[in-house]
Coordinates of C-alpha atoms and ligand atoms in Angstrom, one line a residue:
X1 CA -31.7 32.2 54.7
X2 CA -30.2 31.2 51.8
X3 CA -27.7 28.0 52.3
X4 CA -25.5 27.7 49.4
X5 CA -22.7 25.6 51.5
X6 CA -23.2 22.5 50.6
X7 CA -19.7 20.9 50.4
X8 CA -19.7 21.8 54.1
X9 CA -22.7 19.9 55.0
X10 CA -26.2 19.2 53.7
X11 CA -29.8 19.4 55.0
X12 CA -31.2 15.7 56.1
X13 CA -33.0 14.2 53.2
X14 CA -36.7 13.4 55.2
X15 CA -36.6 10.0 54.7
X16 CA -33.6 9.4 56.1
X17 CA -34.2 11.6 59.4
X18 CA -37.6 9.4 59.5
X19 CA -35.5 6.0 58.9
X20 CA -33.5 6.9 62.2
X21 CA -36.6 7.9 64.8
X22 CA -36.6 3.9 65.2
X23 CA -33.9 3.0 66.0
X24 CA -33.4 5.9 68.7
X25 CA -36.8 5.1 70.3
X26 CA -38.4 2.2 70.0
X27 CA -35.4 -0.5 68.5
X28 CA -32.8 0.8 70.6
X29 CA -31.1 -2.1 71.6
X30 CA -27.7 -2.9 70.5
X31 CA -27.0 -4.3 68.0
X32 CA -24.3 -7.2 69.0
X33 CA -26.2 -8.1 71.7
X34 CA -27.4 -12.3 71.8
X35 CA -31.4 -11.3 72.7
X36 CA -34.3 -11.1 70.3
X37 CA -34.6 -7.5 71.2
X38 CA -31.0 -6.9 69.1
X39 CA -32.1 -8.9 66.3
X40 CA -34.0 -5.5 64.6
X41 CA -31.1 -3.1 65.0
X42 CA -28.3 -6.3 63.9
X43 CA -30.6 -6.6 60.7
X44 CA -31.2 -2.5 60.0
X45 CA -26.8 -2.9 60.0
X46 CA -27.0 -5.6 57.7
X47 CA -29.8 -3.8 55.4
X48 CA -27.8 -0.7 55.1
X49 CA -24.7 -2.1 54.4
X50 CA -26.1 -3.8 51.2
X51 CA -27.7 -0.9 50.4
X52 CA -24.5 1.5 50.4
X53 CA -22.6 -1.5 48.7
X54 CA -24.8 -1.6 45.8
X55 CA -24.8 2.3 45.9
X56 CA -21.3 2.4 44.9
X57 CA -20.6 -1.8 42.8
X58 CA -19.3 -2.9 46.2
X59 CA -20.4 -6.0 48.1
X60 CA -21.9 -5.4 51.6
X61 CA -18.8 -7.1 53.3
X62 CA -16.4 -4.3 52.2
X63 CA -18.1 -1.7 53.7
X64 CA -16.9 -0.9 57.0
X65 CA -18.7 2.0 58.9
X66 CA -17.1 4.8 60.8
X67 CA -17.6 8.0 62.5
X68 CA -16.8 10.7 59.6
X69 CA -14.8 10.5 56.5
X70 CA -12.3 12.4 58.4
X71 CA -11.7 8.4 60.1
X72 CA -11.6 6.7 56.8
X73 CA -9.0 8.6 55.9
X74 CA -7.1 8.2 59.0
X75 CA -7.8 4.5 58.7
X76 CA -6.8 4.6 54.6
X77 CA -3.4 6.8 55.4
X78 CA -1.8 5.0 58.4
X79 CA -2.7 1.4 58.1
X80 CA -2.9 1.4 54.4
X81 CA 0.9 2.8 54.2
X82 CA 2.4 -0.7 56.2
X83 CA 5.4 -1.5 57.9
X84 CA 7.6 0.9 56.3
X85 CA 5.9 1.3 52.3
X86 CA 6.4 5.1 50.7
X87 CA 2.9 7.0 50.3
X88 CA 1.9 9.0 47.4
X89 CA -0.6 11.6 47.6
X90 CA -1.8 15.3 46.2
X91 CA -1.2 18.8 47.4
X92 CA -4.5 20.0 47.6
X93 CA -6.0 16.9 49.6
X94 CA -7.9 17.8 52.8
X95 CA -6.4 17.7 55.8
X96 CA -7.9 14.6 57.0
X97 CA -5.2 13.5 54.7
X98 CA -2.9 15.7 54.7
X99 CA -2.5 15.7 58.6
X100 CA -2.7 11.6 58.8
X101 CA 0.4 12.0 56.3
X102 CA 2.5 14.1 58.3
X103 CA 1.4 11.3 60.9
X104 CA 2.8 8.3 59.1
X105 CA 5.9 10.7 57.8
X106 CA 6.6 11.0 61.9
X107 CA 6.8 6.8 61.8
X108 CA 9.3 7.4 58.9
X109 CA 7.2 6.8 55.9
X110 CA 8.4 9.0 53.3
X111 CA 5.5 10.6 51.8
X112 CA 5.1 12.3 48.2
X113 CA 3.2 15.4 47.7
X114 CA 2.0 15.3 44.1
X115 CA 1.4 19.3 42.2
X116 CA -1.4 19.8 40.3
X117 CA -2.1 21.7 37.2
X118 CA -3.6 25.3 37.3
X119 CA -7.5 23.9 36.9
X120 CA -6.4 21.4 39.9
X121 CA -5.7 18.0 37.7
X122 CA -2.7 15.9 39.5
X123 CA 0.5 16.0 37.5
X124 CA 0.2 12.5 36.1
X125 CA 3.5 12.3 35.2
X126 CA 5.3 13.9 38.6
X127 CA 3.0 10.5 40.0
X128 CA 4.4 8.4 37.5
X129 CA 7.9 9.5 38.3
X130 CA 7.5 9.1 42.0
X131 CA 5.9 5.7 41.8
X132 CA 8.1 2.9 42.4
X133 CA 8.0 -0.8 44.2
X134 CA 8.6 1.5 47.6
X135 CA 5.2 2.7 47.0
X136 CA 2.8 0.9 49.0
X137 CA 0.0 3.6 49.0
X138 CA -1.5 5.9 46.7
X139 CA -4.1 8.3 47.7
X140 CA -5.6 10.7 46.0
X141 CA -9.0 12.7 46.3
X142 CA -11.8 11.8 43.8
X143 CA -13.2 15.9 43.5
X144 CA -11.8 18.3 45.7
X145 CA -13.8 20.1 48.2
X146 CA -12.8 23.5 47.7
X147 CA -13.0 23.9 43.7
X148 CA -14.6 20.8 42.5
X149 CA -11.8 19.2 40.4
X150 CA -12.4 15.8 39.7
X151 CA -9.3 13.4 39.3
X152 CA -8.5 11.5 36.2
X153 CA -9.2 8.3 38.8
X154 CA -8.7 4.8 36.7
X155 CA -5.2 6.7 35.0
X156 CA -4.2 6.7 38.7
X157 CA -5.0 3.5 39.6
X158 CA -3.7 1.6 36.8
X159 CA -0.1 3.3 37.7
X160 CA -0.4 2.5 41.3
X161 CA -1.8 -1.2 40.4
X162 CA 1.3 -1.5 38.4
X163 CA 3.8 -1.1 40.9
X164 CA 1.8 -3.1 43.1
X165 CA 0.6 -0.2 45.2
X166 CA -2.3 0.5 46.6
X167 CA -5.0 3.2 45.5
X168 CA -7.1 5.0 47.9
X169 CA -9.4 7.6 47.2
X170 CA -10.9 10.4 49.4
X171 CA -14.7 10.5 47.7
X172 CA -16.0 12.4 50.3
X173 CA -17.6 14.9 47.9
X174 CA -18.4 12.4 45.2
X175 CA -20.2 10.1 46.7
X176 CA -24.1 10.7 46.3
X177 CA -23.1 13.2 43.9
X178 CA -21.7 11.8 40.7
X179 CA -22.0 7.7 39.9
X180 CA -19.0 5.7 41.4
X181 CA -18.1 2.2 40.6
X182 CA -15.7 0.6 42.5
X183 CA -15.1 -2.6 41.6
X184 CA -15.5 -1.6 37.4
X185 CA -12.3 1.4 38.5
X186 CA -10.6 -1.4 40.4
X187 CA -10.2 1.2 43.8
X188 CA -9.1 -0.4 46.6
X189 CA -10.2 1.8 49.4
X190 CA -12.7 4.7 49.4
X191 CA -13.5 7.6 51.8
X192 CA -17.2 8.5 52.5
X193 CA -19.2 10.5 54.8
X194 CA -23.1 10.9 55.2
X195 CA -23.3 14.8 56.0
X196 CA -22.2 15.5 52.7
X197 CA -25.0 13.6 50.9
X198 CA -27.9 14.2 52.9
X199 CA -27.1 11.9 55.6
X200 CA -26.5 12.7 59.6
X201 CA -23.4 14.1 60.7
X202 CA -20.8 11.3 62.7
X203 CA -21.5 9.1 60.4
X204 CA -18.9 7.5 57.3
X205 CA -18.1 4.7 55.9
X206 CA -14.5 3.1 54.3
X207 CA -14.6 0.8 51.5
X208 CA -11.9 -2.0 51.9
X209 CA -11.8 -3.9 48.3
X210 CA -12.1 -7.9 49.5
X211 CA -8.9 -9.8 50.0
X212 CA -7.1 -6.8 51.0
X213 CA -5.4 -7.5 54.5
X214 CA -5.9 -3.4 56.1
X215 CA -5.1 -3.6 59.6
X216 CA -8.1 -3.0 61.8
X217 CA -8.1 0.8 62.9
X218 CA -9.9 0.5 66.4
X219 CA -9.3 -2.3 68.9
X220 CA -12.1 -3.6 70.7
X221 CA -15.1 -5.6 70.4
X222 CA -15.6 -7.7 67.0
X223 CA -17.5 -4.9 65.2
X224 CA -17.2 -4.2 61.6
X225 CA -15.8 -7.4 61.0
X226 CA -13.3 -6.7 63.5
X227 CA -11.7 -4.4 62.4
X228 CA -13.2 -0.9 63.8
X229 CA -14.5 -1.6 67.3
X230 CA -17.4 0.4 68.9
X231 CA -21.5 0.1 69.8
X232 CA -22.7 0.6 66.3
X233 CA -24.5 4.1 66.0
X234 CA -27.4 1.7 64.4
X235 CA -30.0 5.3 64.0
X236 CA -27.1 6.9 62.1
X237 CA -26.1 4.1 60.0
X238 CA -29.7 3.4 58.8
X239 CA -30.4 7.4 57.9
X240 CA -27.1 6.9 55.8
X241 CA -28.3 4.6 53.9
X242 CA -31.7 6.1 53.1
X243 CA -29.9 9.0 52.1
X244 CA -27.3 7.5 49.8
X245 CA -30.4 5.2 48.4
X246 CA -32.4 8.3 47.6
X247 CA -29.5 10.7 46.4
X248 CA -27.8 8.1 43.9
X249 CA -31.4 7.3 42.6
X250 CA -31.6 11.5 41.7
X251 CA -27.8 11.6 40.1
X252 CA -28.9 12.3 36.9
X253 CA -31.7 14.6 37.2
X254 CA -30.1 16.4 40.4
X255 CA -26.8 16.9 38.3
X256 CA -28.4 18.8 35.5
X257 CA -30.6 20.9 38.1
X258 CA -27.5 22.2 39.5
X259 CA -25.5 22.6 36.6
X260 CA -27.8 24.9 35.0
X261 CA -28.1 26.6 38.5
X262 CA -24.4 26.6 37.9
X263 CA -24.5 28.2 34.9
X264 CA -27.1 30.9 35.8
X265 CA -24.7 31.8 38.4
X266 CA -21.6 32.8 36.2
X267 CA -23.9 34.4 33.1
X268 CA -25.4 36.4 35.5
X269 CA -22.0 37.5 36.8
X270 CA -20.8 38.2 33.3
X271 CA -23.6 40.3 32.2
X272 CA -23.0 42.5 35.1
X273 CA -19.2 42.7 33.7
X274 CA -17.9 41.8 37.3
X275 CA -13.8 41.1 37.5
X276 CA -13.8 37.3 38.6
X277 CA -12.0 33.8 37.7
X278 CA -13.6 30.4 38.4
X279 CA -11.3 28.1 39.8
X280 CA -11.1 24.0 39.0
X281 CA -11.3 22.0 36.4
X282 CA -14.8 22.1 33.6
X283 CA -14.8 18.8 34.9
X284 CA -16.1 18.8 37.8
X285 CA -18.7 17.9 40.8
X286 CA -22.0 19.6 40.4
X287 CA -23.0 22.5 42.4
X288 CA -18.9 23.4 43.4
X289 CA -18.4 26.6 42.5
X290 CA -15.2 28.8 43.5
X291 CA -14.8 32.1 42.5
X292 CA -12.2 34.7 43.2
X293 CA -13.1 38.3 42.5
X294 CA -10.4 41.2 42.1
X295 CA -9.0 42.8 44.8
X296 CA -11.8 41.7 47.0
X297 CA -11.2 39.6 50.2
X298 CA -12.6 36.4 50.7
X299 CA -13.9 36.7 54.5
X300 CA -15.2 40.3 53.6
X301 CA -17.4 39.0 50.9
X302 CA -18.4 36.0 53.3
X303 CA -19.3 38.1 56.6
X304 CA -21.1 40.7 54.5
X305 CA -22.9 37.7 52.8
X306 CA -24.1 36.3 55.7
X307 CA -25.2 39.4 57.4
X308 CA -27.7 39.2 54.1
X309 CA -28.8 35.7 55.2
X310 CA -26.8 33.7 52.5
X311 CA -24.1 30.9 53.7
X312 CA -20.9 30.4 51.6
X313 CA -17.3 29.7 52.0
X314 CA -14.0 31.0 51.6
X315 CA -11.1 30.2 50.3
X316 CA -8.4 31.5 53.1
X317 CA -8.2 31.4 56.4
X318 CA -8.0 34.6 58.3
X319 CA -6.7 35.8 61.4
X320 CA -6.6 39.5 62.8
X321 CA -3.2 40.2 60.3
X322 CA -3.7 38.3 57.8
X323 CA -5.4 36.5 54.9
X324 CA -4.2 33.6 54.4
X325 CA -4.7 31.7 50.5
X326 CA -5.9 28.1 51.0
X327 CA -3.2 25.5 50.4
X328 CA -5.5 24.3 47.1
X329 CA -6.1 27.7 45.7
X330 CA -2.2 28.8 46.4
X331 CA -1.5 25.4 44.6
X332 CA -3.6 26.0 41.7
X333 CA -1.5 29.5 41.0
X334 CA -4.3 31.8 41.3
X335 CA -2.8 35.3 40.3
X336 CA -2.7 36.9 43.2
X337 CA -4.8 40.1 42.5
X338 CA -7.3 37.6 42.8
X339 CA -6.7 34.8 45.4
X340 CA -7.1 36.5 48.3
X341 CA -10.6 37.2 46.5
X342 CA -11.9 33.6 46.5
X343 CA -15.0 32.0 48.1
X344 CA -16.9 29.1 47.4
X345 CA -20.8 28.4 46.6
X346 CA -21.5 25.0 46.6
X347 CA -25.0 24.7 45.8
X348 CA -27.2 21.6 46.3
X349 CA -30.2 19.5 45.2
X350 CA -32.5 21.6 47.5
X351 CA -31.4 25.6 45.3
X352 CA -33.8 27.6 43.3
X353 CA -33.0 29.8 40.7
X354 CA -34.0 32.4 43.0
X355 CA -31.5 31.5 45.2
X356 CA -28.9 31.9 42.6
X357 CA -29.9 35.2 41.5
X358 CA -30.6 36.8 44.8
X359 CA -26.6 35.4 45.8
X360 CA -25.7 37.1 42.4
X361 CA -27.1 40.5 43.2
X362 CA -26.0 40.3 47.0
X363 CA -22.4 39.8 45.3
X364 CA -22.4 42.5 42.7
X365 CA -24.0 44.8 45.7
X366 CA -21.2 44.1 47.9
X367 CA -18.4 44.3 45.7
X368 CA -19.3 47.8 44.6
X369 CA -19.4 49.5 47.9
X370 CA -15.7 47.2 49.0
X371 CA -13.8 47.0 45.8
Ligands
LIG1 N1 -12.5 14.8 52.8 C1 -13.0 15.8 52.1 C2 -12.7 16.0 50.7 C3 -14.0 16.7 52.7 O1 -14.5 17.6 52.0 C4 -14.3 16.5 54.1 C5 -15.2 17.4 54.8 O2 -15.2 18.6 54.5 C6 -13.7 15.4 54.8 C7 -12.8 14.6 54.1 C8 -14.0 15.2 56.2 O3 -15.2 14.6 56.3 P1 -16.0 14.6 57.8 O4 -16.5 16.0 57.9 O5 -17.0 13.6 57.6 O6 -15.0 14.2 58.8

């Protein structure tokens, strides 16, 4: 099997799968309870805390943990919009966002939805022009997950900053992957999620800038500062922070592995003079690779893929009638001999080049006997 799906989920890094046997087996206990037995897990928390703050130039009291990034962004959107404050975000945000601001829009927000340009860059000035002293919320994605576009992020900010807004940034691909510094940007909230940097799945983490008064997001017990109740999942929270630890100390030498994978890839495709666009920006998050190929379909390519043991993505969604574009590559103004084409590698620290060639070949193979 070859699994070239990484902006879906990732493998476990070892050491982090290791780090969380402990605290499922033998230091169990939890870890807001008075009782010696609770002081190991209560200091694992603390531990990994600092160690995700320092992963990113936070400080380990504004990082708040949670069950997925799909929750920091709930948590970001609803109680980072206020009483009755305008929101400003992209058009081709996930739906974690997306969906939490059709939420607040149902409360009566008014909500922006920002174009972007054809290689998936926010319309800086369409943001400018929506901004205003309304605006108490501005959230937009660091890379997007379905073509890899990274945002011009500190541009954004020092708009939002401004007007007095504030910025929030769905980094649920970056993190791990490319070096962020929160406090040097100035972002006041940020979206992460373990599975996407070798960490366990149900596990994320929102960073809340200090001094910034976000309403807690789960009532309950006095976890998390308060603010997001809930028995903290101690095994998972430790295994996160191994795997951030051990990802952000590769960045550099990972990132050049998997851009030159990267760029295997598309010579490869060129030689064998195959009809094809690659979507996003040249900036953009290692490994994220979207293609759309002429007059081929998307889920065809991906089901015929997979029968030949290689996982990848599409870019639609498909029912029995019929293929629908993705909202970001519809956005983006893919022409449409092509969109309906489109799927996704995202390939990881763990690819060979003989993964990328035997994806190639399985491509070119399939495309002559459909297209
Ligand atoms: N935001 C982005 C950009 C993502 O790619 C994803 C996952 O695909 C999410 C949010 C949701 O993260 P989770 O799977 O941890 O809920």
């Amino acid at each position: 099997m070859i699994y070239a799906d990484n902006a879906a989920t990732t493998k476990m890094d070892n050491d982090a799968f290791e780090a969380m046997r402990e605290f499922l087996t033998v230091n169990y206990g939890n870890a807001s309870q008075q009782y010696s037995f609770s002081s190991t897990p209560k200091r694992a928390i603390k531990e990994a805390r600092e160690i995700i703050a320092q992963c990113i130039g936070a400080d380990s009291e504004e990082i708040y943990f949670t069950s997925c990034g799909t929750e920091s962004d709930n948590w970001a959107i609803k109680m980072g919009a206020g009483k009755n404050g305008e929101v400003i975000t992209s058009v081709i945000e996930h739906h974690a966002i997306l969906n939490s601001c059709r939420s607040v829009e149902k409360l009566g927000h008014v909500v922006h939805y920002i174009p972007v340009s054809s290689q998936g860059i926010i319309d800086i000035n369409s943001l400018r022009e929506k901004l205003s002293n309304k605006t108490s919320l501005v959230s937009v994605m660091y890379a997007n997950n379905e073509i890899g576009s990274l945002q011009p992020i500190q541009e954004m900010i020092k708009l939002a900053h401004d007007k007095g807004a504030l910025f929030h940034t769905d980094a649920v691909q970056a993190v791990g992957h490319i070096d962020i510094d929160v406090h040097k940007l100035g972002i006041d909230m940020l979206s992460a999620s373990a599975h996407k940097f070798n960490g366990p799945k149900g596990i994320g983490f929102l960073y809340i800038r200090k001094g910034l008064a976000l309403a807690p997001f789960i009532d309950g017990g006095q976890q998390e500062f308060g603010k997001r109740a809930g028995t903290e999942n101690v095994a998972a929270i430790v295994a996160m922070a191994v795997a951030l630890k051990n990802n952000v100390k590769e960045i550099t030498s990972n990132s050049k592995k998997i851009l030159e994978l990267e760029r295997r890839l598309i010579s490869n495709l060129n030689e064998a003079n195959i009809d094809f666009v690659r979507n996003g920006s040249t900036n953009h998050i290692p490994g994220n690779i979207s293609l759309s190929f002429a007059n081929a379909e998307g889920e065809v390519l991906l089901h015929r893929l997979d029968l030949m043991g290689i996982c990848i993505s599409t870019g639609s969604a498909c029912d029995s009638v019929n293929t629908q574009v993705s909202h970001v590559i519809k956005a983006i103004n893919v022409p449409k001999r092509y969109a309906e084409g489109t799927i996704r590698i995202s390939l990881g620290k763990w690819n060979t080049e003989a993964d990328v060639d035997s994806i190639v070949e399985a491509i070119i193979k399939i495309l002559q006997e459909v297209v």
